[in-house]
């Protein structure tokens, strides 16, 4: 597989080939996602919930994002790495937004950044793109707005909000975003948006008609113990397997059967004799 660029993704949309994206937050899993040939790796601020144990993504900081982005970039050879901009990193001023996006690229090594919001973020998106940084937009259920939405709810179910999401997508495309994540919107609305824009849409809880799909890796591997949304398919159920392996380790250490000789290092009799 060759390196994934924005041009490759656009080409995939034009050829009707689906785009794959997963989150990852560390070197080891990023390497596996890359080895599986996944097009894009999102270092999502979802790490606040699935890695750091917060109740929402709001406490995640730029330092958290840079730290995890660096690890993922070291593990990814061909996948495009997208660094998520955390809450308050692009809300205060255009200058601060560009600086923070730039840090994800310069310090983190990401190839692009993602930020949440529709028409209200157009100026910010333009400013970041002016600094030569590719931007993925994110509309629908934007988790950083959880307090404004009053919970994690499906968005765009009535005509007014559906039309607003279509207008948001068009405005973000016009601003220069190269892709848009659509989160938790009805499948037929996601289809309409996908037909309306020339850039790839990546769905999560947005049905089958998007140009691509993204899932949170801990959810789809069955490694997260918290609430799992309805749209998540568990492609593996690793949690019981991991607990089984950990229990076997505990039992073997307690019984003294681990480590056996094959896991230990030898010393010559000559040296040993002098030790006793
Ligand atoms: O942070 C994240 O993982 C995301 C995805 C849910 C799209 O934004």
PDB file of N, CA and C in Angstrom, residues 162-250:
ATOM      1  N   UNK A 162     -31.871  19.243   9.711  1.00  0.00           N
ATOM      2  CA  UNK A 162     -31.318  18.505   8.564  1.00  0.00           C
ATOM      3  C   UNK A 162     -30.790  19.499   7.524  1.00  0.00           C
ATOM      4  N   UNK A 163     -31.586  20.545   7.228  1.00  0.00           N
ATOM      5  CA  UNK A 163     -31.144  21.556   6.256  1.00  0.00           C
ATOM      6  C   UNK A 163     -29.908  22.287   6.747  1.00  0.00           C
ATOM      7  N   UNK A 164     -29.845  22.504   8.059  1.00  0.00           N
ATOM      8  CA  UNK A 164     -28.662  23.200   8.613  1.00  0.00           C
ATOM      9  C   UNK A 164     -27.418  22.341   8.393  1.00  0.00           C
ATOM     10  N   UNK A 165     -27.541  21.032   8.600  1.00  0.00           N
ATOM     11  CA  UNK A 165     -26.367  20.159   8.418  1.00  0.00           C
ATOM     12  C   UNK A 165     -25.919  20.135   6.954  1.00  0.00           C
ATOM     13  N   UNK A 166     -26.883  20.166   6.030  1.00  0.00           N
ATOM     14  CA  UNK A 166     -26.518  20.212   4.595  1.00  0.00           C
ATOM     15  C   UNK A 166     -25.772  21.524   4.307  1.00  0.00           C
ATOM     16  N   UNK A 167     -26.303  22.624   4.845  1.00  0.00           N
ATOM     17  CA  UNK A 167     -25.658  23.935   4.633  1.00  0.00           C
ATOM     18  C   UNK A 167     -24.270  23.952   5.287  1.00  0.00           C
ATOM     19  N   UNK A 168     -24.149  23.349   6.465  1.00  0.00           N
ATOM     20  CA  UNK A 168     -22.842  23.281   7.154  1.00  0.00           C
ATOM     21  C   UNK A 168     -21.823  22.559   6.279  1.00  0.00           C
ATOM     22  N   UNK A 169     -22.243  21.404   5.748  1.00  0.00           N
ATOM     23  CA  UNK A 169     -21.319  20.591   4.936  1.00  0.00           C
ATOM     24  C   UNK A 169     -20.856  21.380   3.715  1.00  0.00           C
ATOM     25  N   UNK A 170     -21.800  22.071   3.054  1.00  0.00           N
ATOM     26  CA  UNK A 170     -21.422  22.842   1.851  1.00  0.00           C
ATOM     27  C   UNK A 170     -20.479  23.986   2.223  1.00  0.00           C
ATOM     28  N   UNK A 171     -20.744  24.636   3.353  1.00  0.00           N
ATOM     29  CA  UNK A 171     -19.900  25.768   3.773  1.00  0.00           C
ATOM     30  C   UNK A 171     -18.487  25.280   4.114  1.00  0.00           C
ATOM     31  N   UNK A 172     -18.403  24.114   4.743  1.00  0.00           N
ATOM     32  CA  UNK A 172     -17.083  23.580   5.127  1.00  0.00           C
ATOM     33  C   UNK A 172     -16.300  23.156   3.886  1.00  0.00           C
ATOM     34  N   UNK A 173     -17.013  22.591   2.914  1.00  0.00           N
ATOM     35  CA  UNK A 173     -16.339  22.243   1.651  1.00  0.00           C
ATOM     36  C   UNK A 173     -15.824  23.520   0.982  1.00  0.00           C
ATOM     37  N   UNK A 174     -16.678  24.548   0.924  1.00  0.00           N
ATOM     38  CA  UNK A 174     -16.268  25.813   0.289  1.00  0.00           C
ATOM     39  C   UNK A 174     -15.086  26.433   1.041  1.00  0.00           C
ATOM     40  N   UNK A 175     -15.018  26.213   2.351  1.00  0.00           N
ATOM     41  CA  UNK A 175     -13.910  26.772   3.149  1.00  0.00           C
ATOM     42  C   UNK A 175     -12.607  26.031   2.887  1.00  0.00           C
ATOM     43  N   UNK A 176     -12.703  24.828   2.304  1.00  0.00           N
ATOM     44  CA  UNK A 176     -11.473  24.104   1.934  1.00  0.00           C
ATOM     45  C   UNK A 176     -11.236  22.805   2.683  1.00  0.00           C
ATOM     46  N   UNK A 177     -12.171  22.413   3.583  1.00  0.00           N
ATOM     47  CA  UNK A 177     -11.981  21.129   4.283  1.00  0.00           C
ATOM     48  C   UNK A 177     -11.883  20.025   3.224  1.00  0.00           C
ATOM     49  N   UNK A 178     -11.007  19.023   3.461  1.00  0.00           N
ATOM     50  CA  UNK A 178     -10.854  17.968   2.436  1.00  0.00           C
ATOM     51  C   UNK A 178     -11.712  16.750   2.717  1.00  0.00           C
ATOM     52  N   UNK A 179     -12.383  16.735   3.882  1.00  0.00           N
ATOM     53  CA  UNK A 179     -13.257  15.607   4.228  1.00  0.00           C
ATOM     54  C   UNK A 179     -14.150  16.058   5.381  1.00  0.00           C
ATOM     55  N   UNK A 180     -15.275  15.371   5.549  1.00  0.00           N
ATOM     56  CA  UNK A 180     -16.177  15.727   6.657  1.00  0.00           C
ATOM     57  C   UNK A 180     -16.615  14.463   7.378  1.00  0.00           C
ATOM     58  N   UNK A 181     -16.417  14.434   8.689  1.00  0.00           N
ATOM     59  CA  UNK A 181     -16.977  13.347   9.507  1.00  0.00           C
ATOM     60  C   UNK A 181     -18.439  13.701   9.813  1.00  0.00           C
ATOM     61  N   UNK A 182     -19.327  12.722   9.579  1.00  0.00           N
ATOM     62  CA  UNK A 182     -20.748  12.898   9.914  1.00  0.00           C
ATOM     63  C   UNK A 182     -21.048  11.945  11.058  1.00  0.00           C
ATOM     64  N   UNK A 183     -21.346  12.483  12.228  1.00  0.00           N
ATOM     65  CA  UNK A 183     -21.550  11.605  13.389  1.00  0.00           C
ATOM     66  C   UNK A 183     -23.010  11.617  13.818  1.00  0.00           C
ATOM     67  N   UNK A 184     -23.556  10.423  13.966  1.00  0.00           N
ATOM     68  CA  UNK A 184     -24.908  10.228  14.508  1.00  0.00           C
ATOM     69  C   UNK A 184     -25.949  11.092  13.799  1.00  0.00           C
ATOM     70  N   UNK A 185     -26.093  10.867  12.498  1.00  0.00           N
ATOM     71  CA  UNK A 185     -27.170  11.520  11.745  1.00  0.00           C
ATOM     72  C   UNK A 185     -27.916  10.418  10.997  1.00  0.00           C
ATOM     73  N   UNK A 186     -29.204  10.625  10.686  1.00  0.00           N
ATOM     74  CA  UNK A 186     -29.951   9.586   9.977  1.00  0.00           C
ATOM     75  C   UNK A 186     -29.267   9.211   8.655  1.00  0.00           C
ATOM     76  N   UNK A 187     -29.339   7.924   8.306  1.00  0.00           N
ATOM     77  CA  UNK A 187     -28.616   7.414   7.133  1.00  0.00           C
ATOM     78  C   UNK A 187     -29.003   8.157   5.851  1.00  0.00           C
ATOM     79  N   UNK A 188     -30.296   8.457   5.680  1.00  0.00           N
ATOM     80  CA  UNK A 188     -30.710   9.095   4.423  1.00  0.00           C
ATOM     81  C   UNK A 188     -30.294  10.562   4.357  1.00  0.00           C
ATOM     82  N   UNK A 189     -30.118  11.197   5.517  1.00  0.00           N
ATOM     83  CA  UNK A 189     -29.582  12.564   5.523  1.00  0.00           C
ATOM     84  C   UNK A 189     -28.083  12.522   5.166  1.00  0.00           C
ATOM     85  N   UNK A 190     -27.371  11.535   5.720  1.00  0.00           N
ATOM     86  CA  UNK A 190     -25.943  11.383   5.392  1.00  0.00           C
ATOM     87  C   UNK A 190     -25.776  11.133   3.893  1.00  0.00           C
ATOM     88  N   UNK A 191     -26.708  10.375   3.312  1.00  0.00           N
ATOM     89  CA  UNK A 191     -26.667  10.102   1.858  1.00  0.00           C
ATOM     90  C   UNK A 191     -26.806  11.419   1.086  1.00  0.00           C
ATOM     91  N   UNK A 192     -27.772  12.223   1.511  1.00  0.00           N
ATOM     92  CA  UNK A 192     -28.027  13.514   0.839  1.00  0.00           C
ATOM     93  C   UNK A 192     -26.780  14.403   0.917  1.00  0.00           C
ATOM     94  N   UNK A 193     -26.195  14.468   2.115  1.00  0.00           N
ATOM     95  CA  UNK A 193     -24.994  15.308   2.285  1.00  0.00           C
ATOM     96  C   UNK A 193     -23.857  14.773   1.400  1.00  0.00           C
ATOM     97  N   UNK A 194     -23.706  13.454   1.380  1.00  0.00           N
ATOM     98  CA  UNK A 194     -22.637  12.822   0.591  1.00  0.00           C
ATOM     99  C   UNK A 194     -22.801  13.145  -0.897  1.00  0.00           C
ATOM    100  N   UNK A 195     -24.067  13.209  -1.352  1.00  0.00           N
ATOM    101  CA  UNK A 195     -24.311  13.544  -2.770  1.00  0.00           C
ATOM    102  C   UNK A 195     -24.086  15.033  -3.042  1.00  0.00           C
ATOM    103  N   UNK A 196     -24.298  15.860  -2.004  1.00  0.00           N
ATOM    104  CA  UNK A 196     -24.221  17.319  -2.172  1.00  0.00           C
ATOM    105  C   UNK A 196     -22.795  17.853  -2.209  1.00  0.00           C
ATOM    106  N   UNK A 197     -21.846  17.116  -1.609  1.00  0.00           N
ATOM    107  CA  UNK A 197     -20.474  17.655  -1.538  1.00  0.00           C
ATOM    108  C   UNK A 197     -19.516  16.814  -2.399  1.00  0.00           C
ATOM    109  N   UNK A 198     -18.452  17.476  -2.853  1.00  0.00           N
ATOM    110  CA  UNK A 198     -17.471  16.780  -3.700  1.00  0.00           C
ATOM    111  C   UNK A 198     -16.361  16.146  -2.884  1.00  0.00           C
ATOM    112  N   UNK A 199     -16.324  16.449  -1.573  1.00  0.00           N
ATOM    113  CA  UNK A 199     -15.270  15.881  -0.713  1.00  0.00           C
ATOM    114  C   UNK A 199     -15.824  14.651   0.002  1.00  0.00           C
ATOM    115  N   UNK A 200     -14.924  13.720   0.402  1.00  0.00           N
ATOM    116  CA  UNK A 200     -15.409  12.494   1.036  1.00  0.00           C
ATOM    117  C   UNK A 200     -16.065  12.741   2.401  1.00  0.00           C
ATOM    118  N   UNK A 201     -17.195  12.053   2.621  1.00  0.00           N
ATOM    119  CA  UNK A 201     -17.821  12.051   3.948  1.00  0.00           C
ATOM    120  C   UNK A 201     -17.426  10.743   4.634  1.00  0.00           C
ATOM    121  N   UNK A 202     -17.144  10.847   5.928  1.00  0.00           N
ATOM    122  CA  UNK A 202     -16.758   9.669   6.716  1.00  0.00           C
ATOM    123  C   UNK A 202     -17.802   9.549   7.821  1.00  0.00           C
ATOM    124  N   UNK A 203     -18.545   8.463   7.817  1.00  0.00           N
ATOM    125  CA  UNK A 203     -19.660   8.336   8.766  1.00  0.00           C
ATOM    126  C   UNK A 203     -19.297   7.561  10.024  1.00  0.00           C
ATOM    127  N   UNK A 204     -19.946   7.948  11.112  1.00  0.00           N
ATOM    128  CA  UNK A 204     -19.903   7.156  12.350  1.00  0.00           C
ATOM    129  C   UNK A 204     -21.319   7.263  12.916  1.00  0.00           C
ATOM    130  N   UNK A 205     -22.050   6.165  12.864  1.00  0.00           N
ATOM    131  CA  UNK A 205     -23.462   6.232  13.226  1.00  0.00           C
ATOM    132  C   UNK A 205     -24.233   7.027  12.195  1.00  0.00           C
ATOM    133  N   UNK A 206     -23.806   6.968  10.927  1.00  0.00           N
ATOM    134  CA  UNK A 206     -24.446   7.760   9.869  1.00  0.00           C
ATOM    135  C   UNK A 206     -24.815   6.874   8.667  1.00  0.00           C
ATOM    136  N   UNK A 207     -24.898   5.574   8.899  1.00  0.00           N
ATOM    137  CA  UNK A 207     -25.383   4.662   7.864  1.00  0.00           C
ATOM    138  C   UNK A 207     -24.379   4.335   6.778  1.00  0.00           C
ATOM    139  N   UNK A 208     -24.896   3.617   5.766  1.00  0.00           N
ATOM    140  CA  UNK A 208     -24.034   2.971   4.767  1.00  0.00           C
ATOM    141  C   UNK A 208     -23.680   3.825   3.557  1.00  0.00           C
ATOM    142  N   UNK A 209     -24.298   5.004   3.427  1.00  0.00           N
ATOM    143  CA  UNK A 209     -24.115   5.740   2.165  1.00  0.00           C
ATOM    144  C   UNK A 209     -22.962   6.739   2.184  1.00  0.00           C
ATOM    145  N   UNK A 210     -22.270   6.863   3.314  1.00  0.00           N
ATOM    146  CA  UNK A 210     -21.131   7.791   3.381  1.00  0.00           C
ATOM    147  C   UNK A 210     -20.002   7.238   2.509  1.00  0.00           C
ATOM    148  N   UNK A 211     -19.052   8.115   2.168  1.00  0.00           N
ATOM    149  CA  UNK A 211     -17.918   7.658   1.350  1.00  0.00           C
ATOM    150  C   UNK A 211     -16.974   6.766   2.148  1.00  0.00           C
ATOM    151  N   UNK A 212     -17.007   6.882   3.462  1.00  0.00           N
ATOM    152  CA  UNK A 212     -16.144   6.052   4.303  1.00  0.00           C
ATOM    153  C   UNK A 212     -16.759   5.882   5.675  1.00  0.00           C
ATOM    154  N   UNK A 213     -16.083   5.117   6.508  1.00  0.00           N
ATOM    155  CA  UNK A 213     -16.573   4.849   7.872  1.00  0.00           C
ATOM    156  C   UNK A 213     -15.430   5.023   8.855  1.00  0.00           C
ATOM    157  N   UNK A 214     -15.774   5.451  10.073  1.00  0.00           N
ATOM    158  CA  UNK A 214     -14.796   5.497  11.165  1.00  0.00           C
ATOM    159  C   UNK A 214     -15.451   4.910  12.411  1.00  0.00           C
ATOM    160  N   UNK A 215     -14.659   4.226  13.234  1.00  0.00           N
ATOM    161  CA  UNK A 215     -15.121   3.764  14.547  1.00  0.00           C
ATOM    162  C   UNK A 215     -14.009   4.010  15.556  1.00  0.00           C
ATOM    163  N   UNK A 216     -14.390   4.076  16.815  1.00  0.00           N
ATOM    164  CA  UNK A 216     -13.408   4.166  17.902  1.00  0.00           C
ATOM    165  C   UNK A 216     -12.865   2.753  18.119  1.00  0.00           C
ATOM    166  N   UNK A 217     -11.548   2.597  18.054  1.00  0.00           N
ATOM    167  CA  UNK A 217     -10.952   1.258  18.014  1.00  0.00           C
ATOM    168  C   UNK A 217     -11.254   0.440  19.274  1.00  0.00           C
ATOM    169  N   UNK A 218     -11.234   1.079  20.428  1.00  0.00           N
ATOM    170  CA  UNK A 218     -11.506   0.329  21.673  1.00  0.00           C
ATOM    171  C   UNK A 218     -12.927  -0.229  21.669  1.00  0.00           C
ATOM    172  N   UNK A 219     -13.864   0.504  21.052  1.00  0.00           N
ATOM    173  CA  UNK A 219     -15.264   0.033  20.964  1.00  0.00           C
ATOM    174  C   UNK A 219     -15.360  -1.159  20.014  1.00  0.00           C
ATOM    175  N   UNK A 220     -14.766  -1.024  18.820  1.00  0.00           N
ATOM    176  CA  UNK A 220     -14.967  -2.070  17.800  1.00  0.00           C
ATOM    177  C   UNK A 220     -14.169  -3.337  18.100  1.00  0.00           C
ATOM    178  N   UNK A 221     -13.152  -3.223  18.975  1.00  0.00           N
ATOM    179  CA  UNK A 221     -12.398  -4.424  19.378  1.00  0.00           C
ATOM    180  C   UNK A 221     -12.945  -5.016  20.681  1.00  0.00           C
ATOM    181  N   UNK A 222     -13.985  -4.383  21.227  1.00  0.00           N
ATOM    182  CA  UNK A 222     -14.572  -4.906  22.472  1.00  0.00           C
ATOM    183  C   UNK A 222     -13.622  -4.775  23.642  1.00  0.00           C
ATOM    184  N   UNK A 223     -12.915  -3.639  23.716  1.00  0.00           N
ATOM    185  CA  UNK A 223     -11.957  -3.442  24.814  1.00  0.00           C
ATOM    186  C   UNK A 223     -12.420  -2.372  25.797  1.00  0.00           C
ATOM    187  N   UNK A 224     -13.541  -1.698  25.488  1.00  0.00           N
ATOM    188  CA  UNK A 224     -13.987  -0.587  26.331  1.00  0.00           C
ATOM    189  C   UNK A 224     -15.129  -1.063  27.215  1.00  0.00           C
ATOM    190  N   UNK A 225     -15.040  -0.735  28.500  1.00  0.00           N
ATOM    191  CA  UNK A 225     -16.037  -1.259  29.442  1.00  0.00           C
ATOM    192  C   UNK A 225     -17.207  -0.294  29.655  1.00  0.00           C
ATOM    193  N   UNK A 226     -17.082   0.947  29.177  1.00  0.00           N
ATOM    194  CA  UNK A 226     -18.156   1.932  29.385  1.00  0.00           C
ATOM    195  C   UNK A 226     -19.291   1.742  28.386  1.00  0.00           C
ATOM    196  N   UNK A 227     -20.122   2.794  28.249  1.00  0.00           N
ATOM    197  CA  UNK A 227     -21.279   2.738  27.343  1.00  0.00           C
ATOM    198  C   UNK A 227     -20.828   2.608  25.883  1.00  0.00           C
ATOM    199  N   UNK A 228     -21.426   1.650  25.162  1.00  0.00           N
ATOM    200  CA  UNK A 228     -21.108   1.468  23.739  1.00  0.00           C
ATOM    201  C   UNK A 228     -22.331   1.912  22.929  1.00  0.00           C
ATOM    202  N   UNK A 229     -22.176   2.894  22.041  1.00  0.00           N
ATOM    203  CA  UNK A 229     -23.325   3.365  21.269  1.00  0.00           C
ATOM    204  C   UNK A 229     -23.903   2.273  20.344  1.00  0.00           C
ATOM    205  N   UNK A 230     -25.197   2.435  19.982  1.00  0.00           N
ATOM    206  CA  UNK A 230     -25.913   1.459  19.132  1.00  0.00           C
ATOM    207  C   UNK A 230     -25.214   1.222  17.792  1.00  0.00           C
ATOM    208  N   UNK A 231     -24.555   2.251  17.256  1.00  0.00           N
ATOM    209  CA  UNK A 231     -23.989   2.116  15.904  1.00  0.00           C
ATOM    210  C   UNK A 231     -22.683   1.324  15.868  1.00  0.00           C
ATOM    211  N   UNK A 232     -22.150   0.945  17.036  1.00  0.00           N
ATOM    212  CA  UNK A 232     -20.861   0.234  17.058  1.00  0.00           C
ATOM    213  C   UNK A 232     -21.067  -1.255  16.832  1.00  0.00           C
ATOM    214  N   UNK A 233     -20.387  -1.806  15.825  1.00  0.00           N
ATOM    215  CA  UNK A 233     -20.319  -3.266  15.681  1.00  0.00           C
ATOM    216  C   UNK A 233     -19.016  -3.715  16.321  1.00  0.00           C
ATOM    217  N   UNK A 234     -19.114  -4.721  17.203  1.00  0.00           N
ATOM    218  CA  UNK A 234     -17.888  -5.254  17.812  1.00  0.00           C
ATOM    219  C   UNK A 234     -17.298  -6.285  16.852  1.00  0.00           C
ATOM    220  N   UNK A 235     -16.200  -5.939  16.189  1.00  0.00           N
ATOM    221  CA  UNK A 235     -15.565  -6.861  15.255  1.00  0.00           C
ATOM    222  C   UNK A 235     -14.717  -7.900  15.991  1.00  0.00           C
ATOM    223  N   UNK A 236     -14.506  -7.669  17.268  1.00  0.00           N
ATOM    224  CA  UNK A 236     -13.848  -8.648  18.146  1.00  0.00           C
ATOM    225  C   UNK A 236     -14.347  -8.350  19.559  1.00  0.00           C
ATOM    226  N   UNK A 237     -14.195  -9.329  20.450  1.00  0.00           N
ATOM    227  CA  UNK A 237     -14.578  -9.088  21.848  1.00  0.00           C
ATOM    228  C   UNK A 237     -13.369  -9.405  22.719  1.00  0.00           C
ATOM    229  N   UNK A 238     -12.423  -8.486  22.728  1.00  0.00           N
ATOM    230  CA  UNK A 238     -11.128  -8.770  23.353  1.00  0.00           C
ATOM    231  C   UNK A 238     -11.151  -8.723  24.875  1.00  0.00           C
ATOM    232  N   UNK A 239     -12.116  -8.023  25.451  1.00  0.00           N
ATOM    233  CA  UNK A 239     -12.082  -7.848  26.908  1.00  0.00           C
ATOM    234  C   UNK A 239     -12.043  -9.183  27.662  1.00  0.00           C
ATOM    235  N   UNK A 240     -12.956 -10.153  27.370  1.00  0.00           N
ATOM    236  CA  UNK A 240     -12.882 -11.428  28.096  1.00  0.00           C
ATOM    237  C   UNK A 240     -11.579 -12.175  27.828  1.00  0.00           C
ATOM    238  N   UNK A 241     -11.063 -12.070  26.585  1.00  0.00           N
ATOM    239  CA  UNK A 241      -9.793 -12.744  26.263  1.00  0.00           C
ATOM    240  C   UNK A 241      -8.644 -12.156  27.077  1.00  0.00           C
ATOM    241  N   UNK A 242      -8.648 -10.831  27.204  1.00  0.00           N
ATOM    242  CA  UNK A 242      -7.569 -10.169  27.953  1.00  0.00           C
ATOM    243  C   UNK A 242      -7.669 -10.543  29.434  1.00  0.00           C
ATOM    244  N   UNK A 243      -8.882 -10.521  29.970  1.00  0.00           N
ATOM    245  CA  UNK A 243      -9.036 -10.852  31.404  1.00  0.00           C
ATOM    246  C   UNK A 243      -8.632 -12.308  31.647  1.00  0.00           C
ATOM    247  N   UNK A 244      -8.979 -13.181  30.689  1.00  0.00           N
ATOM    248  CA  UNK A 244      -8.596 -14.606  30.814  1.00  0.00           C
ATOM    249  C   UNK A 244      -7.063 -14.740  30.841  1.00  0.00           C
ATOM    250  N   UNK A 245      -6.388 -14.037  29.957  1.00  0.00           N
ATOM    251  CA  UNK A 245      -4.919 -14.104  29.905  1.00  0.00           C
ATOM    252  C   UNK A 245      -4.309 -13.538  31.194  1.00  0.00           C
ATOM    253  N   UNK A 246      -4.873 -12.454  31.699  1.00  0.00           N
ATOM    254  CA  UNK A 246      -4.334 -11.831  32.917  1.00  0.00           C
ATOM    255  C   UNK A 246      -4.532 -12.745  34.121  1.00  0.00           C
ATOM    256  N   UNK A 247      -5.680 -13.441  34.143  1.00  0.00           N
ATOM    257  CA  UNK A 247      -5.958 -14.361  35.253  1.00  0.00           C
ATOM    258  C   UNK A 247      -4.996 -15.545  35.203  1.00  0.00           C
ATOM    259  N   UNK A 248      -4.716 -16.041  33.983  1.00  0.00           N
ATOM    260  CA  UNK A 248      -3.778 -17.166  33.832  1.00  0.00           C
ATOM    261  C   UNK A 248      -2.394 -16.746  34.325  1.00  0.00           C
ATOM    262  N   UNK A 249      -1.990 -15.535  33.997  1.00  0.00           N
ATOM    263  CA  UNK A 249      -0.691 -14.997  34.451  1.00  0.00           C
ATOM    264  C   UNK A 249      -0.652 -14.950  35.982  1.00  0.00           C
ATOM    265  N   UNK A 250      -1.713 -14.397  36.573  1.00  0.00           N
ATOM    266  CA  UNK A 250      -1.778 -14.294  38.049  1.00  0.00           C
ATOM    267  C   UNK A 250      -1.651 -15.687  38.676  1.00  0.00           C
TER     268      UNK A 250
END
